[in-house]
Short mmCIF file of C-alpha atoms in Angstrom, two decimals:
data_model
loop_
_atom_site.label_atom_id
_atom_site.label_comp_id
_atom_site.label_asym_id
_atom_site.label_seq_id
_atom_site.Cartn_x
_atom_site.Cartn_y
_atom_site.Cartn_z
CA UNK A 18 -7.82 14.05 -61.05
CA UNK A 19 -7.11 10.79 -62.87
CA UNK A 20 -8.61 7.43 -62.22
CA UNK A 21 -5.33 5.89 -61.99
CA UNK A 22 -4.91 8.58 -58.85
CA UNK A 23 -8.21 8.17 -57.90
CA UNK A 24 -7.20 3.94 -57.87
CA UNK A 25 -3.77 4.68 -55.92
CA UNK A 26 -5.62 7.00 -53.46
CA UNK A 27 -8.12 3.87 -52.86
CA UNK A 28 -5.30 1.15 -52.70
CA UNK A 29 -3.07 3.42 -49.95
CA UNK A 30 -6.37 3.86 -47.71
CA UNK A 31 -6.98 -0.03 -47.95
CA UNK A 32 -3.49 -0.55 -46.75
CA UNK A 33 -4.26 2.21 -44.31
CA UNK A 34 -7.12 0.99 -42.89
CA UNK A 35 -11.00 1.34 -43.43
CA UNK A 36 -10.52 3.77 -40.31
CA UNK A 37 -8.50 5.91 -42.27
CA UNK A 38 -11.05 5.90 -44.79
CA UNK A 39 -13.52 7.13 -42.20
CA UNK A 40 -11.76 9.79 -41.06
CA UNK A 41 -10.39 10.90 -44.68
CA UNK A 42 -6.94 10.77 -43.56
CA UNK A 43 -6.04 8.99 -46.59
CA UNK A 44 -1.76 9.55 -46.35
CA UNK A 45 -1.72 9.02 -42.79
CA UNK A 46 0.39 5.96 -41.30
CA UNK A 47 -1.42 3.20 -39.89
CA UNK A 48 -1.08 3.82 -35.84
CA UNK A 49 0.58 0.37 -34.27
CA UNK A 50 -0.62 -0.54 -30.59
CA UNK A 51 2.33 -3.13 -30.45
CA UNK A 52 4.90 -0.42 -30.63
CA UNK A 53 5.73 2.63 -28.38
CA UNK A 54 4.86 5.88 -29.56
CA UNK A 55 8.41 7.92 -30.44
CA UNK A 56 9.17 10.75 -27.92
CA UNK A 57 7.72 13.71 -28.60
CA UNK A 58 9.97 17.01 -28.48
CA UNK A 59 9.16 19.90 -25.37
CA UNK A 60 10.69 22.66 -24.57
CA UNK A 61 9.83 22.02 -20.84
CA UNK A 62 12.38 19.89 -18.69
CA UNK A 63 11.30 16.36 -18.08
CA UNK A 64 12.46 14.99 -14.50
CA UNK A 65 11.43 11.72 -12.36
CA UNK A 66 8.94 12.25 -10.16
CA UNK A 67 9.98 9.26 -8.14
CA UNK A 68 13.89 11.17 -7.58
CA UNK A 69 12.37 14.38 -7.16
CA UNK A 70 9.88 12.93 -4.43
CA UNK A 71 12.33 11.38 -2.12
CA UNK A 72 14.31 14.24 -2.35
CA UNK A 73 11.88 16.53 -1.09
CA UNK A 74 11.43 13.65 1.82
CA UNK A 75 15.15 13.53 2.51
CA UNK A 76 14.57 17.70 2.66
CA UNK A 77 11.42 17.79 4.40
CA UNK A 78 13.52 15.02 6.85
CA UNK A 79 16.68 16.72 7.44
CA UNK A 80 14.61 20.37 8.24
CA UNK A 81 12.32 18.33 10.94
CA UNK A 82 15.41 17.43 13.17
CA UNK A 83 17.43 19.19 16.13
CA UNK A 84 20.31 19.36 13.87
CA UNK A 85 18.54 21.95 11.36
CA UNK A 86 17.63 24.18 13.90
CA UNK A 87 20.91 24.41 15.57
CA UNK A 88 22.58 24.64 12.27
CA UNK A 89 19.72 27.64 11.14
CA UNK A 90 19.95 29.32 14.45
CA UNK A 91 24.01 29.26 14.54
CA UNK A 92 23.97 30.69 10.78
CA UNK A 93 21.59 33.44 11.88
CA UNK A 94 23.46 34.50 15.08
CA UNK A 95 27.05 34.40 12.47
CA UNK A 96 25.45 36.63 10.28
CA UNK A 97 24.35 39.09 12.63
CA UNK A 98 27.49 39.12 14.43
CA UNK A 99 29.67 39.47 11.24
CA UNK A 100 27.32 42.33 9.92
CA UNK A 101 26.86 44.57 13.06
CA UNK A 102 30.79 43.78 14.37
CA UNK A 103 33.03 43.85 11.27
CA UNK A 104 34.22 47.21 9.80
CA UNK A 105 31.71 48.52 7.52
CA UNK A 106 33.77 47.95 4.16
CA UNK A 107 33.12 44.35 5.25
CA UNK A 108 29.32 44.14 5.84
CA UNK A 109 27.55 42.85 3.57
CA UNK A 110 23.98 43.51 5.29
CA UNK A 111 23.64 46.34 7.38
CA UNK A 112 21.26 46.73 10.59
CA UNK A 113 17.79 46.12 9.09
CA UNK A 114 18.92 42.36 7.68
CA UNK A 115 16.89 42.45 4.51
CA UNK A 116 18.90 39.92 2.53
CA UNK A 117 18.93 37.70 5.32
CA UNK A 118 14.92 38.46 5.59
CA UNK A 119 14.78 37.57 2.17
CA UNK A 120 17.26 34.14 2.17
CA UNK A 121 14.77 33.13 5.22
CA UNK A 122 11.89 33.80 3.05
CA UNK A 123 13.24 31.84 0.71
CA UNK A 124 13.77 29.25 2.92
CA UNK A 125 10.58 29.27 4.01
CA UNK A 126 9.01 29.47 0.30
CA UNK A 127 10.77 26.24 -0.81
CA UNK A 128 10.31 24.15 2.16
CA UNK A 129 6.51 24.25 3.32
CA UNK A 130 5.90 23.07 -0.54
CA UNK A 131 8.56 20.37 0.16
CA UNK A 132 7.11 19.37 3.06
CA UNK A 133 4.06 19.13 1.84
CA UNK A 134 5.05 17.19 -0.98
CA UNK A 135 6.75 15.10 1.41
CA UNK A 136 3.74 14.63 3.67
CA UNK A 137 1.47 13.72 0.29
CA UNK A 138 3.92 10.63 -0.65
CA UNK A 139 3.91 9.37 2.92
CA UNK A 140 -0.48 9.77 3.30
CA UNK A 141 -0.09 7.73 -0.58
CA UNK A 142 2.27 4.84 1.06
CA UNK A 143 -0.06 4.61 4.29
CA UNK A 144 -3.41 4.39 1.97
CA UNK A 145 -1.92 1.67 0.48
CA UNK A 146 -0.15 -0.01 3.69
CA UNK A 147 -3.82 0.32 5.26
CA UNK A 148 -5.49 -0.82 2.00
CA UNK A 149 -3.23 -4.01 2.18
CA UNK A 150 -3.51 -4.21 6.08
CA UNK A 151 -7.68 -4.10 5.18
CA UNK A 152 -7.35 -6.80 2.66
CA UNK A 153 -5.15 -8.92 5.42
CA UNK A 154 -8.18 -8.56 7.54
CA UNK A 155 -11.00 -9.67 5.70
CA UNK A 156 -8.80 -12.83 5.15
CA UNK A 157 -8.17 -13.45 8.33
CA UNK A 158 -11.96 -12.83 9.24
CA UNK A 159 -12.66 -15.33 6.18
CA UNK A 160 -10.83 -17.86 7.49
CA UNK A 161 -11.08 -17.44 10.90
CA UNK A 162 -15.13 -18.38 10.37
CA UNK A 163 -13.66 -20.70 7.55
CA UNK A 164 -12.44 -22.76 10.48
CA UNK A 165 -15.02 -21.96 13.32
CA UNK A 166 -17.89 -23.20 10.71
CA UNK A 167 -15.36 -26.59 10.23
CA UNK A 168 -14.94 -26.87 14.27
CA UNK A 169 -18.84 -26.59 14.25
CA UNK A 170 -19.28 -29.31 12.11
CA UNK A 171 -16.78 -31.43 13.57
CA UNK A 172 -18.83 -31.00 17.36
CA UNK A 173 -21.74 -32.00 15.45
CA UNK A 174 -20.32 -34.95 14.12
CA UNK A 175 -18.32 -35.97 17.29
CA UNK A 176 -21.13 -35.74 19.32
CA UNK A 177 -22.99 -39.18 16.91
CA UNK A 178 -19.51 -40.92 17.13
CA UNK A 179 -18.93 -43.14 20.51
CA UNK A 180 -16.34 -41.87 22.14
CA UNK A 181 -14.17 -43.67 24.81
CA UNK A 182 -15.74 -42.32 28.16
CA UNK A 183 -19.15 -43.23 27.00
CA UNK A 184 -17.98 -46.97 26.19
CA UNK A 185 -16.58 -47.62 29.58
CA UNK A 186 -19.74 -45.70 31.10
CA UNK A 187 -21.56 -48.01 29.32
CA UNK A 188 -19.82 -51.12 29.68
CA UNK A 189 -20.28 -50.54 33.41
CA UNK A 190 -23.67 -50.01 33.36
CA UNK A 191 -23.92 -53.33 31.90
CA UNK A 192 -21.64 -54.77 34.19
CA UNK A 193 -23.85 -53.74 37.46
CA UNK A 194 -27.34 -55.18 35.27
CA UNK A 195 -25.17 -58.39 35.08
CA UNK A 196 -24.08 -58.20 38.41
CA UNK A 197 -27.75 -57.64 39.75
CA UNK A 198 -29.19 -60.15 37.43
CA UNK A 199 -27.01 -63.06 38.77
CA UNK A 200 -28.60 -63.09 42.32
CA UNK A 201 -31.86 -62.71 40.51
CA UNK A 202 -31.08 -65.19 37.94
CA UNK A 203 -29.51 -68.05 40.89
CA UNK A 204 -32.74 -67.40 43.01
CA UNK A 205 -34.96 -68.17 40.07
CA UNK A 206 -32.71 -71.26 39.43
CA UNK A 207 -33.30 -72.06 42.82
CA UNK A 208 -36.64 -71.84 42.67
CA UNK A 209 -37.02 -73.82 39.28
CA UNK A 210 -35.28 -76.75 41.26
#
């Protein structure tokens, strides 16, 4: 190896990065945090969660109502009447109903997970609603002793100021000492004369 190789080796990793010197990754690209990472390839299929979530909630809706079970029930009764009644060319299930044991299955299999699913997203909204409803609360309890702490202080200070019921009480106390001081005061007068 060359010293000029050896000197373009060193100038790459300085334009790299003294991480990349560190690690010995020496042609490795400098890793931006500004920019998004470019998809990576899978072979597995991507989906929305969010979609796929009130989906199974529009499911898990539709097979809690009246409507489900009188549609399920009416399907069932059709399809034992068509394969017990109809000519047997026709029948396309005879008398022990396994492929409609198996479609029910099926049923079944898909729609408890659903369901589930379904009942998952709706405990995750009420954490939250009850989270918020929690945070409403302390707030309220804040400033609901906010303002009985202010009221306090407000009785306290009312009760130094004069208000106007103790003014009048007390300008008629003064009035009757005036009024029983005159007789006093003309007797005295009286007297003095």
């Amino acid at each position: 190896m060359g010293a000029e190789e050896r000197d373009g080796g060193r100038e790459r990793s300085r334009a790299n990065g003294a991480s990349a010197l560190r690690r010995g990754a020496v042609d490795r690209p400098r890793v931006r945090l500004d920019l998004p990472r470019a998809p990576r390839r899978t072979f597995l299929p991507e989906y929305d969660p969010e979609a796929f979530g009130r989906l199974s909630e529009k499911i898990a809706r539709f097979l809690g109502t009246g409507r489900f079970i009188v549609w399920m029930t009416v399907t069932i009764i059709l399809w034992v009447i068509w394969n017990t009644t109809v000519p047997s060319g026709l029948r396309f299930d005879t008398y022990p109903f396994i492929f409609l044991t198996l479609a029910l299955s099926l049923q079944a299999s898909y729609a408890a997970p659903l369901i589930l699913l379904a009942q998952n997203r709706q405990d995750d909204r009420d954490r939250v609603t009850h989270e918020q409803d929690r945070k409403q609360n302390e707030r309220s309890i804040a400033d609901t002793e906010y303002l009985t702490r202010e009221i306090a202080a407000l009785r306290l200070g009312l009760g130094e100021v004069a208000t106007r019921d103790w003014i009048r009480s007390e300008l008629q106390d003064m009035l009757r000492d005036l009024e029983l001081r005159q007789p006093a005061d003309a007797e005295s007068d009286e007297r003095d004369r």
